[in-house]
XYZ file of C-alpha atoms in Angstrom:
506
model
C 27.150 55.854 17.328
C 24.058 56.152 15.732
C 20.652 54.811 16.999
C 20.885 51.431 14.932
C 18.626 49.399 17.175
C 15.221 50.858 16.427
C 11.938 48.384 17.125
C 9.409 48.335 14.812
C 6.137 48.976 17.094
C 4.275 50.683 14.521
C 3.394 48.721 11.627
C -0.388 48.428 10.799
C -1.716 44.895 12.327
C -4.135 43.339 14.592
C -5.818 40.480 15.075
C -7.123 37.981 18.276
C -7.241 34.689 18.460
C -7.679 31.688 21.709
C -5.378 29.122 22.164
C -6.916 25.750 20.203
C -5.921 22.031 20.705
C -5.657 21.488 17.124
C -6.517 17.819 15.719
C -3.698 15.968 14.076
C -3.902 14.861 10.605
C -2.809 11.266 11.279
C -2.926 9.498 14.319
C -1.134 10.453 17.785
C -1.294 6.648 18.847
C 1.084 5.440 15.387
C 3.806 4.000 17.005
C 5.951 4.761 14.230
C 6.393 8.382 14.869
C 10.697 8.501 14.797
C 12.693 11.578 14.852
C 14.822 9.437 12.397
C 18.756 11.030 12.366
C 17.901 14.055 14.254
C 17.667 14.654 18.038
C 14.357 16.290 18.641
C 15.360 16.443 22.755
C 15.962 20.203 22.933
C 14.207 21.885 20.079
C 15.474 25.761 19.684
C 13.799 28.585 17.535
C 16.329 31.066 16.416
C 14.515 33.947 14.506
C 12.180 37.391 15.146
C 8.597 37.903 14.991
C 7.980 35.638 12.468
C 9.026 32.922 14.914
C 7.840 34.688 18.187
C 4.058 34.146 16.722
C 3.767 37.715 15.971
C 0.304 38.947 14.192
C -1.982 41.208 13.773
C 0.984 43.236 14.574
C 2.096 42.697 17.920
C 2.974 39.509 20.077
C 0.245 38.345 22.831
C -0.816 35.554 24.489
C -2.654 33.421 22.547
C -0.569 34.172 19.051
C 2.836 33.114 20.990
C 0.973 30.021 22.146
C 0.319 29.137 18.288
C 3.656 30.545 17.088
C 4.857 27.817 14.342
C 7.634 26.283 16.604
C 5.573 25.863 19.732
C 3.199 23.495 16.875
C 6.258 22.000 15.807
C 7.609 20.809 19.380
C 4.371 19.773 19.837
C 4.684 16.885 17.049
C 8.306 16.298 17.937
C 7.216 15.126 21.519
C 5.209 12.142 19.486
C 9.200 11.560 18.706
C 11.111 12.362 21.822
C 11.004 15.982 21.870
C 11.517 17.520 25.160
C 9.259 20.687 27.023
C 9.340 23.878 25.070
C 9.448 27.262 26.756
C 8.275 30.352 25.320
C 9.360 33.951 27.125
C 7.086 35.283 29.791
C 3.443 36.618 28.380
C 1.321 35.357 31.701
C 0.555 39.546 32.363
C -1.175 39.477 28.839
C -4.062 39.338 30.779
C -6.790 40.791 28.389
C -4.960 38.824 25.184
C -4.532 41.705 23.377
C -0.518 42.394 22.973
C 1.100 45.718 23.277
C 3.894 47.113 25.615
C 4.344 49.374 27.806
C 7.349 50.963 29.598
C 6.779 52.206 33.441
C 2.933 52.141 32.698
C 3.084 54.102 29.724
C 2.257 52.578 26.407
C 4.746 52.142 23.757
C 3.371 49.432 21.809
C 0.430 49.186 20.265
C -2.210 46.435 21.130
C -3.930 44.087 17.997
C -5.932 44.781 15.448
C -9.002 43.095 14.803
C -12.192 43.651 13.159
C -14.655 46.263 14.097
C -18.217 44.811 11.980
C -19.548 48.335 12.610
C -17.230 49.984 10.879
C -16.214 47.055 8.040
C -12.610 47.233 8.727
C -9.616 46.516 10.881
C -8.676 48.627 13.846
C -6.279 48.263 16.787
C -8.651 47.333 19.594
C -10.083 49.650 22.291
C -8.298 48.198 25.164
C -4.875 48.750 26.886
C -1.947 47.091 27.008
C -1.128 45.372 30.208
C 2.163 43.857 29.967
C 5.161 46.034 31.039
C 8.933 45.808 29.476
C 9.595 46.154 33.585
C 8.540 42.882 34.388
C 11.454 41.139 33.618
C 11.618 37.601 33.477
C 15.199 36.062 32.395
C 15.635 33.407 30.254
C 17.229 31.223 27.907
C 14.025 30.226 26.306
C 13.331 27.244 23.867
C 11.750 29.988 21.621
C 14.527 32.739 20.675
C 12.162 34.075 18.407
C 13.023 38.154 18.953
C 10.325 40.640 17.114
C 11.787 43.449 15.465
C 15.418 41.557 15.288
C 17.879 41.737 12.284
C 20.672 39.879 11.506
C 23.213 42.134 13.181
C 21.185 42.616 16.408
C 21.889 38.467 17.257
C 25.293 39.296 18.454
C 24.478 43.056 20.524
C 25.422 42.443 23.923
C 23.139 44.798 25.562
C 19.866 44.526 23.201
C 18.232 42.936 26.244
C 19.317 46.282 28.790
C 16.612 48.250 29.901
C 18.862 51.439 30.571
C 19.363 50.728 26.860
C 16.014 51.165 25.419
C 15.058 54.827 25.629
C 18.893 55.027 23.607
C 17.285 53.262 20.895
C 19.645 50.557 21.435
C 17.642 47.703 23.008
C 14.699 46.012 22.164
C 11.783 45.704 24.821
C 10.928 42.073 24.132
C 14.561 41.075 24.737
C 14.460 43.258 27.588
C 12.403 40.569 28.867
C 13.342 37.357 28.090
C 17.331 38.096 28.595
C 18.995 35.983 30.716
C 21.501 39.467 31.932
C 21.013 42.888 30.995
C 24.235 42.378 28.618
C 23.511 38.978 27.271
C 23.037 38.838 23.069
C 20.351 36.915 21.831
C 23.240 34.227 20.359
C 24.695 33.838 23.967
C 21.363 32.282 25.447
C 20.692 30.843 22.527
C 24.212 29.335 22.558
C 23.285 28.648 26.648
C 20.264 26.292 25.545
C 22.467 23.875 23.995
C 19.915 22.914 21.286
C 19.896 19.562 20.079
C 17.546 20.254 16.933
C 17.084 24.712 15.905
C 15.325 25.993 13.283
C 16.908 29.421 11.878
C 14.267 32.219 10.076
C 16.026 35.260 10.470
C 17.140 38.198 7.830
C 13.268 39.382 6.841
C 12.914 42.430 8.735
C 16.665 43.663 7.111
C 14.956 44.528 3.469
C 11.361 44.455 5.214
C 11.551 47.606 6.836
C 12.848 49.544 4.245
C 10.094 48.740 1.807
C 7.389 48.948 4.607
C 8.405 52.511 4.789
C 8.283 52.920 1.366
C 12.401 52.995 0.366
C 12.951 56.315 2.747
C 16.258 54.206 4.144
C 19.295 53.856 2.361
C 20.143 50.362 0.099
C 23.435 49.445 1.702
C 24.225 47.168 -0.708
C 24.397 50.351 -3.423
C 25.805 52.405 -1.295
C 28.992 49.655 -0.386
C 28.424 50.278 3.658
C 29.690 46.980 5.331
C 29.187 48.968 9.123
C 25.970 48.047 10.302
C 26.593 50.831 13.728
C 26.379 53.316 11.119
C 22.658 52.406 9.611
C 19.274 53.793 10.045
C 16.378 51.971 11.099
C 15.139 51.566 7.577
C 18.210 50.789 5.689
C 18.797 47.237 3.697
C 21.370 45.892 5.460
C 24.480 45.063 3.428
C 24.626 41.310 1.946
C 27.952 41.019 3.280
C 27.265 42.025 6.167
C 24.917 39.757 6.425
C 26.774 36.857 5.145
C 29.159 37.131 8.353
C 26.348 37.314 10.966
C 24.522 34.509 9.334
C 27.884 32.096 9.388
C 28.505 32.666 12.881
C 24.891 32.353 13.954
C 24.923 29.114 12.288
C 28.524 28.027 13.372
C 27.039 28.251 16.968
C 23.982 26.135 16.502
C 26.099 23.618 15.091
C 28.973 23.510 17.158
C 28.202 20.620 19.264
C 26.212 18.402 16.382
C 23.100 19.910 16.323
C 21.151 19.382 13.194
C 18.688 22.136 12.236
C 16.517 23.517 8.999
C 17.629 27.458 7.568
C 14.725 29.224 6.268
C 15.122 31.555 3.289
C 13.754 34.632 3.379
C 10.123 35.968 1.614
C 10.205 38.318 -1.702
C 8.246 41.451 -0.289
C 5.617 41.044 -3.190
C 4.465 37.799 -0.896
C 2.663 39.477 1.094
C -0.637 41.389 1.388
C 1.126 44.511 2.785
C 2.235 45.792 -0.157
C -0.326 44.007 -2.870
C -3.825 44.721 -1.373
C -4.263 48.051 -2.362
C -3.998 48.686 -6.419
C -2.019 51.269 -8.432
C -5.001 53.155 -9.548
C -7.517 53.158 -6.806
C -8.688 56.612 -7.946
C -12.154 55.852 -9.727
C -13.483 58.999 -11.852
C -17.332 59.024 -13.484
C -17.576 63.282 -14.046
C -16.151 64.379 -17.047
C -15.886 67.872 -15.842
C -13.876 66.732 -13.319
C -11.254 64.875 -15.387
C -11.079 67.982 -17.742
C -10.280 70.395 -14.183
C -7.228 67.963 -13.563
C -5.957 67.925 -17.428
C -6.428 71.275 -18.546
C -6.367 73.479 -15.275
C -4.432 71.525 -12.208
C -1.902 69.668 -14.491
C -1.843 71.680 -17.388
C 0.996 73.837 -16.441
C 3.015 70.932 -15.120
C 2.594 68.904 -18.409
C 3.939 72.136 -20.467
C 6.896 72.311 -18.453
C 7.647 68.690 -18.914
C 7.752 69.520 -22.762
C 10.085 72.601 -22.265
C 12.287 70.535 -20.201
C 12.876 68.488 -23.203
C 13.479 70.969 -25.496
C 15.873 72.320 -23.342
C 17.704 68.641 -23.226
C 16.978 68.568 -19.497
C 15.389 65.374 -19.343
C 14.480 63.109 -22.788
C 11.347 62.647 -24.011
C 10.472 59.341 -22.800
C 11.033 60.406 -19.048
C 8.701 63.495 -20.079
C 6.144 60.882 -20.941
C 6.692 58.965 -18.068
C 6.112 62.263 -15.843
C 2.973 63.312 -17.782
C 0.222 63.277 -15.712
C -3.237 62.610 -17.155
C -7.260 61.639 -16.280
C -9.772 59.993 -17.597
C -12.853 58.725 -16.669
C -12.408 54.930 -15.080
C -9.822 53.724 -12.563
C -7.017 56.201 -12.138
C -3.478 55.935 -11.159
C -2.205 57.656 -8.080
C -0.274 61.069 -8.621
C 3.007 59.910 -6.426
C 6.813 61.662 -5.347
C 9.844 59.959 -7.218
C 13.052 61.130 -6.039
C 14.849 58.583 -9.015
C 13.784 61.235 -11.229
C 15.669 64.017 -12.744
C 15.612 66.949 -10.417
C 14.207 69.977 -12.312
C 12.972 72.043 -9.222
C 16.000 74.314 -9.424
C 14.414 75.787 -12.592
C 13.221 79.393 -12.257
C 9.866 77.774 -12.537
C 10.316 74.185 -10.677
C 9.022 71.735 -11.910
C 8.228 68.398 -8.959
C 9.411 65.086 -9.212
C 6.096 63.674 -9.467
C 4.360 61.070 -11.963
C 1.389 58.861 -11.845
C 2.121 55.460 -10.494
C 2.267 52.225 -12.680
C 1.770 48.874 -12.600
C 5.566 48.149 -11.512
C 4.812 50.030 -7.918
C 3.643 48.551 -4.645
C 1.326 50.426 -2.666
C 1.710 49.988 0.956
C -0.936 49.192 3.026
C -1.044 51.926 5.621
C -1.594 53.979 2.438
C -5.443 53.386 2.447
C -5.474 55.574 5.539
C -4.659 58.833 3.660
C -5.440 58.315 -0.244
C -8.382 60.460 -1.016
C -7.967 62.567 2.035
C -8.153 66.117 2.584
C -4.426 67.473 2.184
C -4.090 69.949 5.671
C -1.420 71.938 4.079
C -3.086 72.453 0.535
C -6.521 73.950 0.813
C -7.680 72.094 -2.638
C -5.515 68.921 -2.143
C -6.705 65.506 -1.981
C -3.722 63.008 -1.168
C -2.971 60.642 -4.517
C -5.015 63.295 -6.886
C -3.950 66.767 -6.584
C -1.641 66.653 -3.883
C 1.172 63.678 -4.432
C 1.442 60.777 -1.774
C 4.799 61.045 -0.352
C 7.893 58.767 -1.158
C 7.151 56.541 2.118
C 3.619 55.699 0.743
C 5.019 53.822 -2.539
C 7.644 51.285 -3.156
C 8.950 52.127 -6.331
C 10.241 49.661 -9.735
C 13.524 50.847 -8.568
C 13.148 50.628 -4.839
C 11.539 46.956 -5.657
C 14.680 46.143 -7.562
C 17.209 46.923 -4.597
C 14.791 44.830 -1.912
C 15.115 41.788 -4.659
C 18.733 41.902 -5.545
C 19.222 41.938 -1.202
C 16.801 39.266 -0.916
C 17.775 37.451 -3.636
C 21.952 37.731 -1.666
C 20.443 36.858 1.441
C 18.863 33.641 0.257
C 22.274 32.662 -1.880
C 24.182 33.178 1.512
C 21.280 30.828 3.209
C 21.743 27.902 0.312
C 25.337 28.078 0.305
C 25.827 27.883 3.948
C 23.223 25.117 4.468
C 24.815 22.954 1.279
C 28.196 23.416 3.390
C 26.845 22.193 6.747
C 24.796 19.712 5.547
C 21.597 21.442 6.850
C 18.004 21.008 5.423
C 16.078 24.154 3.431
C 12.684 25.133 4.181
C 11.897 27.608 1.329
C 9.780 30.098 2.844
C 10.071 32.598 -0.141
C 8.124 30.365 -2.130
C 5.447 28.704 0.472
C 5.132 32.475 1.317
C 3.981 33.313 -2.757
C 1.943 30.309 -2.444
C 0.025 31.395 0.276
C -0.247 34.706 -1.111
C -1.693 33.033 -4.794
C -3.397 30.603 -3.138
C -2.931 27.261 -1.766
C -4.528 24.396 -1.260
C -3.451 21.711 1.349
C -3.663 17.907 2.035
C -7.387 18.493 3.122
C -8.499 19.942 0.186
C -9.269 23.183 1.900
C -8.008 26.451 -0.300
C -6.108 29.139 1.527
C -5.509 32.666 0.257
C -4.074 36.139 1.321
C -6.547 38.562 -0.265
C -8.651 39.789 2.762
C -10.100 42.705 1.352
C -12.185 40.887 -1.820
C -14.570 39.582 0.155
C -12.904 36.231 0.749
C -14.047 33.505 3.512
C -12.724 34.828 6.490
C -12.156 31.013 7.153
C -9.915 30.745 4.077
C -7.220 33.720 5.397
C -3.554 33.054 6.129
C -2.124 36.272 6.714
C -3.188 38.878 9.669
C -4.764 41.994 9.300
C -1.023 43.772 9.689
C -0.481 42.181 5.928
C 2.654 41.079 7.491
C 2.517 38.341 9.608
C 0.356 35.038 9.117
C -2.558 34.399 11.623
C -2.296 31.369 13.810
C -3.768 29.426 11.097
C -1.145 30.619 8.424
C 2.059 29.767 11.266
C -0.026 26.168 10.972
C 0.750 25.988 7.635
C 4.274 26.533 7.957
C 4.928 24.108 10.855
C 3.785 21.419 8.138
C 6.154 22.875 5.802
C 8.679 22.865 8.406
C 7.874 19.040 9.092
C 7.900 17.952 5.045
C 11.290 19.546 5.116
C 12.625 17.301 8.473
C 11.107 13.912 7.046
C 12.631 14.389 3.722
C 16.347 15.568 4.855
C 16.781 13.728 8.038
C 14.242 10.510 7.871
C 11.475 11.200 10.263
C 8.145 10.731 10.556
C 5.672 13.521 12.495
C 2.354 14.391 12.448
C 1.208 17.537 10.832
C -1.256 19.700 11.829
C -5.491 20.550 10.461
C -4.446 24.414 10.018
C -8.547 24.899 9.614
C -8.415 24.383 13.526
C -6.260 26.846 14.156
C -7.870 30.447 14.707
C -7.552 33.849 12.282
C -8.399 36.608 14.144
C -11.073 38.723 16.220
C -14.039 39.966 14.723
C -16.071 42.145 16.905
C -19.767 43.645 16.674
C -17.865 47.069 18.034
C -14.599 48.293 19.117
């Protein structure tokens, strides 16, 4: 079997916050607080990181203690709500996230802030909490970082002989209630009265964080999930199947409950911060060395290929890669283009990137960089970023079309079971845009304009939202209750809800 059960440790975040005791935005002593036709008694999360309070990419203390459902049973227990419980992070001890296995680290700790330096780094401290200490659960909050649809139903993605197979996860490790447990069976073992369901990002999320270097199930008609990579779209059908069972469970004993759709990737920061054409030229000399002496060659062969009908003229023109003074586009790898490198003089599958392409964030670390194996290479000029830097038009396409079958799947089946919606995908592009809320305060995404640091929603990982973001979502989550099952709860101020650490040095 292949190594299906991979956990995504690495992506770029950080960020620190405290735990607050955030002010309500109407009154904790109106009586009329009601939970209306649902049972708020034993409130379940069902989900992955987005639920476990992930940010600044990885899970600690203080980000699990303002993970959206821990604020949401805290306004259901205005309207009978019962005691939430969270899995074990009391050996966070320094707040700063991160994993390790036997004492050796295998998870990276947050990012936050270093003022010295202007930008966000993982902070200069190690993790303390160990995938050893074990402490079982069924917990309120099933919320399971790095978890996609097919990993609810693994008996054994909580077994730590499992993990250095690639075939457990290290925060289930944890929280399971038995080494061969599945996330659905304690979930199932909770016996929630009330669940809200967010799961199904990270099965199109990983493959565009890595730039499409997986495989698009969906195109390639695979329906068996043991046979996928780590960075592969997971088939819609496949989905489909795991996401009616999951929900068959939660509602097998009358349990009402709120499915959350799933973002479009363009929602978030990771892939929009960083521009097309980040390359800024002012030497004229220096645009006329990349046209006429680095490129030169290239650009000729282009034209020969279309004489000789390899490719037609519009891809040549498409390929063409050209200077000028101003903002430049990056010179990127395709591999959707015709492959002329068999030629007797090979020609790459390179162009310059357009408009239609998402950079990824962890790009910024290399752009402009020296390339090691290329004496006069500079990454994104004259030596192409690699596949797993860019998110192609095409690549874009396959992560919308799964999306898109995801969130049919997640309409249909709610419409069937008479379950309420809480459209993430768009609250996600609002947040992203802009948004402002009941206060009047305005909200945005773009942390790297020079934005009120006050004003951000997402995390410096440009995945997950900060504390104060996850506040903005537990008010969605609580518009969505009131109108579809007739209560009345208190929302949250998200502006007293933390972002995340900024420090004088790291």
């Amino acid at each position: 079997m292949k190594k299906i059960l991979y956990i995504l440790i690495g992506l770029f975040v950080a960020s620190s916050f405290t735990a607050c005791e955030p002010e309500f935005s109407n009154p904790v002593s109106d009586k009329s607080y009601t939970s209306g036709d649902a049972d708020f008694s034993n409130y379940v999360a069902v989900g992955n990181s987005l639920t476990a309070g992930y940010t600044n990419g990885t899970l600690y203390k203080s980000g699990q203690e303002n993970s959206f459902p821990a604020i949401l049973a805290g306004q259901m227990k205005l309207a009978g709500g019962g005691d939430f419980t969270q899995p074990y992070l009391d050996d966070d001890t320094n707040n700063v996230g991160g994993m390790l296995l036997s004492g050796t680290p295998i998870i990276d700790p947050k990012l936050v802030i270093d003022a010295s330096q202007g930008g966000p780094e993982r902070i200069n401290q190690m993790p303390t909490m160990d995938v050893t200490n074990i402490h079982p659960g069924p917990y309120n909050n099933m919320g399971v970082p790095a978890a996609k649809i097919y990993h609810m139903g693994f008996q054994g993605y909580g077994n730590l002989a499992n993990l250095p197979l690639g075939l457990a996860n290290p925060y289930f490790v944890r929280m399971a209630s038995a080494p061969n447990k599945s996330i659905m069976e304690d979930v199932v073992a909770e016996n929630p009265t009330f669940f809200t369901l967010w799961i199904g990002s990270n099965d199109v999320l990983w493959y565009a964080t890595s730039g499409g270097t997986g495989v698009d199930q969906n195109g390639a008609g695979n329906t068996n999930p043991t046979t996928y990579g780590p960075d592969d779209i997971t088939h819609v059908n496949v989905f489909a199947g795991a996401y009616q069972q999951i929900v068959d469970h939660l509602t097998a004993n009358g349990a009402k409950g709120v499915l959350a759709t799933i973002p479009d990737v363009a929602s978030v920061p990771f892939f929009t911060t960083i521009p097309y054409n980040p390359i800024p030229l002012t030497d004229q000399a220096q645009v006329d060395a990349l046209n006429d002496v680095v490129y030169k060659n290239y650009n000729q062969g282009l034209q020969d290929a279309v004489s000789a009908n390899l490719i037609t003229q519009d891809e040549a023109d498409a390929r063409t890669i050209h200077f000028e003074l101003g903002a430049n586009a990056l010179v990127i790898q395709d591999e959707y283009l015709t492959d002329l490198t068999g030629l007797s003089t090979p020609i790459p599958s390179i162009r310059q990137a357009t408009e239609d392409d998402l950079v990824v964030l962890t790009a910024k670390s290399i752009i402009g960089t020296p390339d090691p194996n290329n004496p006069t290479g500079v990454f994104g000029i004259t030596s192409p970023l690699e596949d797993k830097w860019i998110l192609s038009k095409k690549e874009i396409a396959e992560v919308r079309t799964a999306t898109t079958g995801y969130n049919q799947v997640i309409n249909n089946i709610a419409a069937a079971k008479h379950l309420a919606v809480a459209d993430m995908a768009a609250l996600m592009q609002q947040m992203k845009n802009g948004l402002v809320i009941e206060d009047g305060s305005f909200y945005t995404a773009d942390y790297f304009n020079g934005t009120n640091l006050d004003n951000l929603l997402f995390g410096l990982d440009g995945v997950h939202p900060t504390p104060r973001g996850y506040a903005v979502i537990a008010n969605k989550f609580i518009d969505v209750i009131e109108r579809a099952y007739g209560a009345k709860l208190p929302k949250v101020i998200p502006a007293n809800y933390p972002t995340f650490d900024i420090l004088p040095t790291n």
